[in-house]
mmCIF file with all atom_site columns, C-alpha atoms in Angstrom:
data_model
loop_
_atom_site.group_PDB
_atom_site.id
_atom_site.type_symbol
_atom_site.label_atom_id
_atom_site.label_alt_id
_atom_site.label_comp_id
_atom_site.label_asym_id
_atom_site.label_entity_id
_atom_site.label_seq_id
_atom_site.pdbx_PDB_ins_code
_atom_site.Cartn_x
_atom_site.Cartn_y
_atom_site.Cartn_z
_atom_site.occupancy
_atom_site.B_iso_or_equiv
_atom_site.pdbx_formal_charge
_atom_site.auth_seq_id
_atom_site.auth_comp_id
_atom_site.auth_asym_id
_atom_site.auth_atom_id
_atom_site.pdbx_PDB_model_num
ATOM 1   C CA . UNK A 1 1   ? -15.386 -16.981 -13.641 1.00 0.00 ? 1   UNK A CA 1
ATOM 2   C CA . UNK A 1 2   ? -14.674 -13.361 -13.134 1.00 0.00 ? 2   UNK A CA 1
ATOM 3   C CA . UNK A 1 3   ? -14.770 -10.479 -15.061 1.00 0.00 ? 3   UNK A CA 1
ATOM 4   C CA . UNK A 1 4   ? -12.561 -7.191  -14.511 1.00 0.00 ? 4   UNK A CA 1
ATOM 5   C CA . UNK A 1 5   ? -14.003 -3.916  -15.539 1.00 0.00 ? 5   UNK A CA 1
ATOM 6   C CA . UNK A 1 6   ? -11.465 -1.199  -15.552 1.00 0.00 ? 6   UNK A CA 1
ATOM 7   C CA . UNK A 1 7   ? -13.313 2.279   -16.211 1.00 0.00 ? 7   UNK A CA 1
ATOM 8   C CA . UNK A 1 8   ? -11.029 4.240   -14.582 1.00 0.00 ? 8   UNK A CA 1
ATOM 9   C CA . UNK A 1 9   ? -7.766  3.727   -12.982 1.00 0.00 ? 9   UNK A CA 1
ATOM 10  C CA . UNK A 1 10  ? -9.167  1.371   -10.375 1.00 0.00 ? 10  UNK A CA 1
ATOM 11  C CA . UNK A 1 11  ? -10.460 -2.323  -11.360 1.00 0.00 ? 11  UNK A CA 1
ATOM 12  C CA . UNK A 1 12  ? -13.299 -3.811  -10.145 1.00 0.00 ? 12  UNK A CA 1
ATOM 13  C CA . UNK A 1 13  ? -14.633 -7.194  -10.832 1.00 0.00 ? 13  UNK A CA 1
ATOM 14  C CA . UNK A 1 14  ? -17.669 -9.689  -11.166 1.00 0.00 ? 14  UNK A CA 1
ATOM 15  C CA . UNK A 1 15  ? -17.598 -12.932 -9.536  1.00 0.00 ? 15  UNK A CA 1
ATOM 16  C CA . UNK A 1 16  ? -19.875 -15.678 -10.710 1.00 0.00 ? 16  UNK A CA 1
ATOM 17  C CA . UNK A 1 17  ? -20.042 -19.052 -9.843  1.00 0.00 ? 17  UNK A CA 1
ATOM 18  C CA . UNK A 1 18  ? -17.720 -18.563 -6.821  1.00 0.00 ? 18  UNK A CA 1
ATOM 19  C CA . UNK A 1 19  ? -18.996 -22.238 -6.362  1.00 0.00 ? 19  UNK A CA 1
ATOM 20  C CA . UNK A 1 20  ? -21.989 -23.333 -4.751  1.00 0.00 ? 20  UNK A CA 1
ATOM 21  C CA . UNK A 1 21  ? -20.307 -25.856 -2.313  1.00 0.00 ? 21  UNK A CA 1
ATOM 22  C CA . UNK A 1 22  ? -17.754 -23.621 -1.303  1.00 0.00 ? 22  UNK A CA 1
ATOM 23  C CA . UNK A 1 23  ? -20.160 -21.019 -0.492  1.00 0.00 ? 23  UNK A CA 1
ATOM 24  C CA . UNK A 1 24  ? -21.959 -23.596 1.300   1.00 0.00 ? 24  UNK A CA 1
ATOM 25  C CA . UNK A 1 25  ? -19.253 -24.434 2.633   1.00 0.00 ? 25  UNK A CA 1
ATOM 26  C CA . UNK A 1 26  ? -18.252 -21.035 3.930   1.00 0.00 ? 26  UNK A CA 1
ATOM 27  C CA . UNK A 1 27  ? -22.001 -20.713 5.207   1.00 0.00 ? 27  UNK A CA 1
ATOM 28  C CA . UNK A 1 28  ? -21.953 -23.470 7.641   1.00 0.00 ? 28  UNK A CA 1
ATOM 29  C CA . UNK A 1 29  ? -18.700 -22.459 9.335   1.00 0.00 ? 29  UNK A CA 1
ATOM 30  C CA . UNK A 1 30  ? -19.568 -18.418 9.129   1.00 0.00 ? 30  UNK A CA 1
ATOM 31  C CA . UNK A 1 31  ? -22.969 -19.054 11.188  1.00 0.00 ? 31  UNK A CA 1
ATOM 32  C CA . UNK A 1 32  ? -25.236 -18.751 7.353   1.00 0.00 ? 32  UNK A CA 1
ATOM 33  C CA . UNK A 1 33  ? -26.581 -22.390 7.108   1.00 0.00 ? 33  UNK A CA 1
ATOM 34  C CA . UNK A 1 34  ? -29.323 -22.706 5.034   1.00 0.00 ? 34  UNK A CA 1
ATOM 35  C CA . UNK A 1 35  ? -28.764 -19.787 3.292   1.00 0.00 ? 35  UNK A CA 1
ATOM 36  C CA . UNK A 1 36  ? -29.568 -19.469 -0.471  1.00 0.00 ? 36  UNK A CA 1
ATOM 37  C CA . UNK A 1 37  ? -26.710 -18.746 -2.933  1.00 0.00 ? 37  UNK A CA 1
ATOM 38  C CA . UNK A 1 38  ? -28.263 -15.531 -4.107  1.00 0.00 ? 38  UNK A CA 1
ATOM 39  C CA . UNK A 1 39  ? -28.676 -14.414 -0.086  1.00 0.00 ? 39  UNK A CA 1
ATOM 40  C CA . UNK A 1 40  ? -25.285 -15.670 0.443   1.00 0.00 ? 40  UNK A CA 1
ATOM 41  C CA . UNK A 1 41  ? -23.493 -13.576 -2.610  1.00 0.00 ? 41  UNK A CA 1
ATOM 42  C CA . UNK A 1 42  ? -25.304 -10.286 -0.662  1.00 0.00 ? 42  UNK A CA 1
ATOM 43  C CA . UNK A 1 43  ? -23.233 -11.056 1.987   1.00 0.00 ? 43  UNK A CA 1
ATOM 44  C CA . UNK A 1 44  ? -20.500 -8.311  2.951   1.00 0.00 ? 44  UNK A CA 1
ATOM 45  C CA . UNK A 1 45  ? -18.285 -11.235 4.590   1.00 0.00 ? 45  UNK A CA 1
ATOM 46  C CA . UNK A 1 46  ? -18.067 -13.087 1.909   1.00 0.00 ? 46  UNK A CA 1
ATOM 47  C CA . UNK A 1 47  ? -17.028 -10.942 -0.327  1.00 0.00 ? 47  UNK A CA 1
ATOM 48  C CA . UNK A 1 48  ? -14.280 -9.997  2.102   1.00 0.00 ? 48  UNK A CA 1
ATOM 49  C CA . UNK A 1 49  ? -13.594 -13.550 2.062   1.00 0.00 ? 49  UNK A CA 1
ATOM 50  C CA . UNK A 1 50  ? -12.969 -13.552 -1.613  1.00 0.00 ? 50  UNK A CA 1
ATOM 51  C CA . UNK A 1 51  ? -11.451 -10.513 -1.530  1.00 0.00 ? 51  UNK A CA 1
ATOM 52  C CA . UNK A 1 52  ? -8.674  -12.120 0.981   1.00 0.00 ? 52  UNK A CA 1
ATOM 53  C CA . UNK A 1 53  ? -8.436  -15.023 -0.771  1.00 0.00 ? 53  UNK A CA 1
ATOM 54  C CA . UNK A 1 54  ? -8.070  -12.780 -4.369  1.00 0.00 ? 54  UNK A CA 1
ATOM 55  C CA . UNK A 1 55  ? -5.637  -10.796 -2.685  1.00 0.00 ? 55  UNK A CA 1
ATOM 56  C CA . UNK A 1 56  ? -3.084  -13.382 -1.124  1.00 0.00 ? 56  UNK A CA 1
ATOM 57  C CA . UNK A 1 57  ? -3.035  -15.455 -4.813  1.00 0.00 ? 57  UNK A CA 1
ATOM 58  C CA . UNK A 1 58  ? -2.300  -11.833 -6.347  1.00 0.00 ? 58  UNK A CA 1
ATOM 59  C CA . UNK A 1 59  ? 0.356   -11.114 -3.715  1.00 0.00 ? 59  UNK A CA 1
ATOM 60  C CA . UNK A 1 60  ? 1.765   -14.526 -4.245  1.00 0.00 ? 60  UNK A CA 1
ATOM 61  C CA . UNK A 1 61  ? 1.283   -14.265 -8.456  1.00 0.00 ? 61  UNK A CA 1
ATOM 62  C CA . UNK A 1 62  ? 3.522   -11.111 -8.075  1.00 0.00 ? 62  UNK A CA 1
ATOM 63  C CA . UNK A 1 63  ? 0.588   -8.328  -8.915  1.00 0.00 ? 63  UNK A CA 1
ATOM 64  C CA . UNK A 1 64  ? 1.410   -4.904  -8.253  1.00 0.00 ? 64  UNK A CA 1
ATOM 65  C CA . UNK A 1 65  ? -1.532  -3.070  -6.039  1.00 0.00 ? 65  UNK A CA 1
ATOM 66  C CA . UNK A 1 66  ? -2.719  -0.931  -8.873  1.00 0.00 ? 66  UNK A CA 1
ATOM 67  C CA . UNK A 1 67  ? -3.931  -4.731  -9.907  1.00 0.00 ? 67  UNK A CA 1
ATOM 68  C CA . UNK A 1 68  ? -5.928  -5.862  -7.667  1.00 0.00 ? 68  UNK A CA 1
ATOM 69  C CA . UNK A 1 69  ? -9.778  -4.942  -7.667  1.00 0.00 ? 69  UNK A CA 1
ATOM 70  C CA . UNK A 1 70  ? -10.859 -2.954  -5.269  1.00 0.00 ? 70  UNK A CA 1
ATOM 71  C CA . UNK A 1 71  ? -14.437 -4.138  -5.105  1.00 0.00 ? 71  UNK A CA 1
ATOM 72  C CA . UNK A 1 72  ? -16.364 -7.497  -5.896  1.00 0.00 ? 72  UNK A CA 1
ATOM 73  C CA . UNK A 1 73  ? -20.179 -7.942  -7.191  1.00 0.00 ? 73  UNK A CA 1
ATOM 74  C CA . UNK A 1 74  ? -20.901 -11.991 -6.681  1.00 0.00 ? 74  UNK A CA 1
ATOM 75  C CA . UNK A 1 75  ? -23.373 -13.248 -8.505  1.00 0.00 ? 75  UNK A CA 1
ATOM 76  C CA . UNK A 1 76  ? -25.147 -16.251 -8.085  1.00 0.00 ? 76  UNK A CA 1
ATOM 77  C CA . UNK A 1 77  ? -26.023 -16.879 -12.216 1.00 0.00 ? 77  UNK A CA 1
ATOM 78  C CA . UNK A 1 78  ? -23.516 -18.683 -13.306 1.00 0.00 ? 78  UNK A CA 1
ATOM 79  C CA . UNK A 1 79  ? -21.592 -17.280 -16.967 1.00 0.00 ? 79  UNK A CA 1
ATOM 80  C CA . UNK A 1 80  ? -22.826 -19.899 -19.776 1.00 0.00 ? 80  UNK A CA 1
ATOM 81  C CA . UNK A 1 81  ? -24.028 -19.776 -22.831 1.00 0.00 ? 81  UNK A CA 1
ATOM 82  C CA . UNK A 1 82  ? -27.498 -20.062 -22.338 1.00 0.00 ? 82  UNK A CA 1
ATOM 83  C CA . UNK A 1 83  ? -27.698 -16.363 -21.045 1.00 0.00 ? 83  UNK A CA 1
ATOM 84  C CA . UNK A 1 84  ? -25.007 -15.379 -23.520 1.00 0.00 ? 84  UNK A CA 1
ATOM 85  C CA . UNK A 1 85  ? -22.393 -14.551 -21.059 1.00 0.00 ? 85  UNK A CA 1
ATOM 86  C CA . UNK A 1 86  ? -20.114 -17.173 -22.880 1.00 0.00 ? 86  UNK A CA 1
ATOM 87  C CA . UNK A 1 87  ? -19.051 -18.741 -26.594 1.00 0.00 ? 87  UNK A CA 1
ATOM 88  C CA . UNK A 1 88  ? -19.992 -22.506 -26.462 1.00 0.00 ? 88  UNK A CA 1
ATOM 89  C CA . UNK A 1 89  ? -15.578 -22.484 -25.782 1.00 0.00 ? 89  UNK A CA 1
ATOM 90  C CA . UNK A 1 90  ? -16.644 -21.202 -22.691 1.00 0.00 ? 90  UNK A CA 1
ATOM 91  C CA . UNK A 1 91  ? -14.590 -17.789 -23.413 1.00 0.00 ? 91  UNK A CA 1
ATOM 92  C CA . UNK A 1 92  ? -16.077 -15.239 -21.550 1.00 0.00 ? 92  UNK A CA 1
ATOM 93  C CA . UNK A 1 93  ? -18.091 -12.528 -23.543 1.00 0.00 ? 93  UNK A CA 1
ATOM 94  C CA . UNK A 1 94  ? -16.577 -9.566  -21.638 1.00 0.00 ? 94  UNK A CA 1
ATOM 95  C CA . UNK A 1 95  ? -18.891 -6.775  -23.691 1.00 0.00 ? 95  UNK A CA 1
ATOM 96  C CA . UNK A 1 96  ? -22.047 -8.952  -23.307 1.00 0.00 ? 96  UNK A CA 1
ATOM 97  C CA . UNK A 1 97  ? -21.145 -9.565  -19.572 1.00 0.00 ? 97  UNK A CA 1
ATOM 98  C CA . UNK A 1 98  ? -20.405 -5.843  -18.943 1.00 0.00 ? 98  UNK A CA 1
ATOM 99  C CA . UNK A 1 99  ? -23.900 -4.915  -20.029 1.00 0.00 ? 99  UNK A CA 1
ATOM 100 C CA . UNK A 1 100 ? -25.665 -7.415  -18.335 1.00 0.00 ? 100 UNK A CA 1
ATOM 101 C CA . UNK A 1 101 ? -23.770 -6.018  -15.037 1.00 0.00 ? 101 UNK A CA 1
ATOM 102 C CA . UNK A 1 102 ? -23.895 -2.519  -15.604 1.00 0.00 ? 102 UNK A CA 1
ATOM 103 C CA . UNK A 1 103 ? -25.852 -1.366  -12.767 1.00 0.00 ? 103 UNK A CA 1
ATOM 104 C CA . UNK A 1 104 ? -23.880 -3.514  -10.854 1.00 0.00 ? 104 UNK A CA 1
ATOM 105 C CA . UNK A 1 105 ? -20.158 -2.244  -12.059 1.00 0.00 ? 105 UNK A CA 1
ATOM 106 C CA . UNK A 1 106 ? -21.560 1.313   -11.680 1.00 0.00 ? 106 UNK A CA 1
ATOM 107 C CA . UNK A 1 107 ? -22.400 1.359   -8.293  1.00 0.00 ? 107 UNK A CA 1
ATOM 108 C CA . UNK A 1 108 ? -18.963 -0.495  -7.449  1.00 0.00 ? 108 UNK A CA 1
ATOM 109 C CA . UNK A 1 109 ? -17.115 2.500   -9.003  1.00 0.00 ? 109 UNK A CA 1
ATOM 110 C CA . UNK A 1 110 ? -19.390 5.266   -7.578  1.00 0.00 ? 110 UNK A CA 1
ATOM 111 C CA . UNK A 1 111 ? -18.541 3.225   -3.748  1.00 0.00 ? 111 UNK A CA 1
ATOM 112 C CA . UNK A 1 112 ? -14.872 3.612   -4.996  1.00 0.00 ? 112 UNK A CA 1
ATOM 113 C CA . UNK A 1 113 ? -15.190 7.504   -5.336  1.00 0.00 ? 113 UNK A CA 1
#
């Protein structure tokens, strides 16, 4: 799931769930086995890995630059209802998600100025 939060004319975005095995996965051939997926989203090279990976399907989808976040929080709790980050349709609740982040989504932009 992820979450854009445009405050200003740059977007940033919220990552969760960027999938347990994959981070795992990632881990083991990046030299980070063993690794808990809250240590691992704290990582600086995987979110670069993200970040590539967001970029090249938004170069290939035909996004202009101006759409493309320029930084990434991960987070290790996944979006679901139980913490109210979701409608049992499993729509993200953008304003509930936002304010649960905030810290997070302000420090992004204040790295961006």
């Amino acid at each position: 799931d992820a979450v854009v939060a445009s405050q200003s004319t740059v977007s940033s975005g919220i990552n969760a769930e960027y999938g347990e095995l994959a981070a795992e996965s990632w881990a083991s051939s990046n030299g980070h086995t063993g690794k808990s997926l809250a240590e691992l989203c704290k990582l600086e090279e995987l979110k670069e890995e993200i970040m590539k990976q967001v970029t090249e399907k938004g170069r290939a989808g035909g996004l202009k630059s101006f759409e493309f976040a320029k930084k990434i929080h991960l987070s290790p709790e996944p979006f679901g209802v139980e913490n109210d980050l979701t409608t049992p349709t499993f729509k993200l609740k953008r304003h509930n998600i936002v304010k649960r982040y905030k810290a997070e989504i302000d420090e992004m932009y204040r790295d961006l100025d």
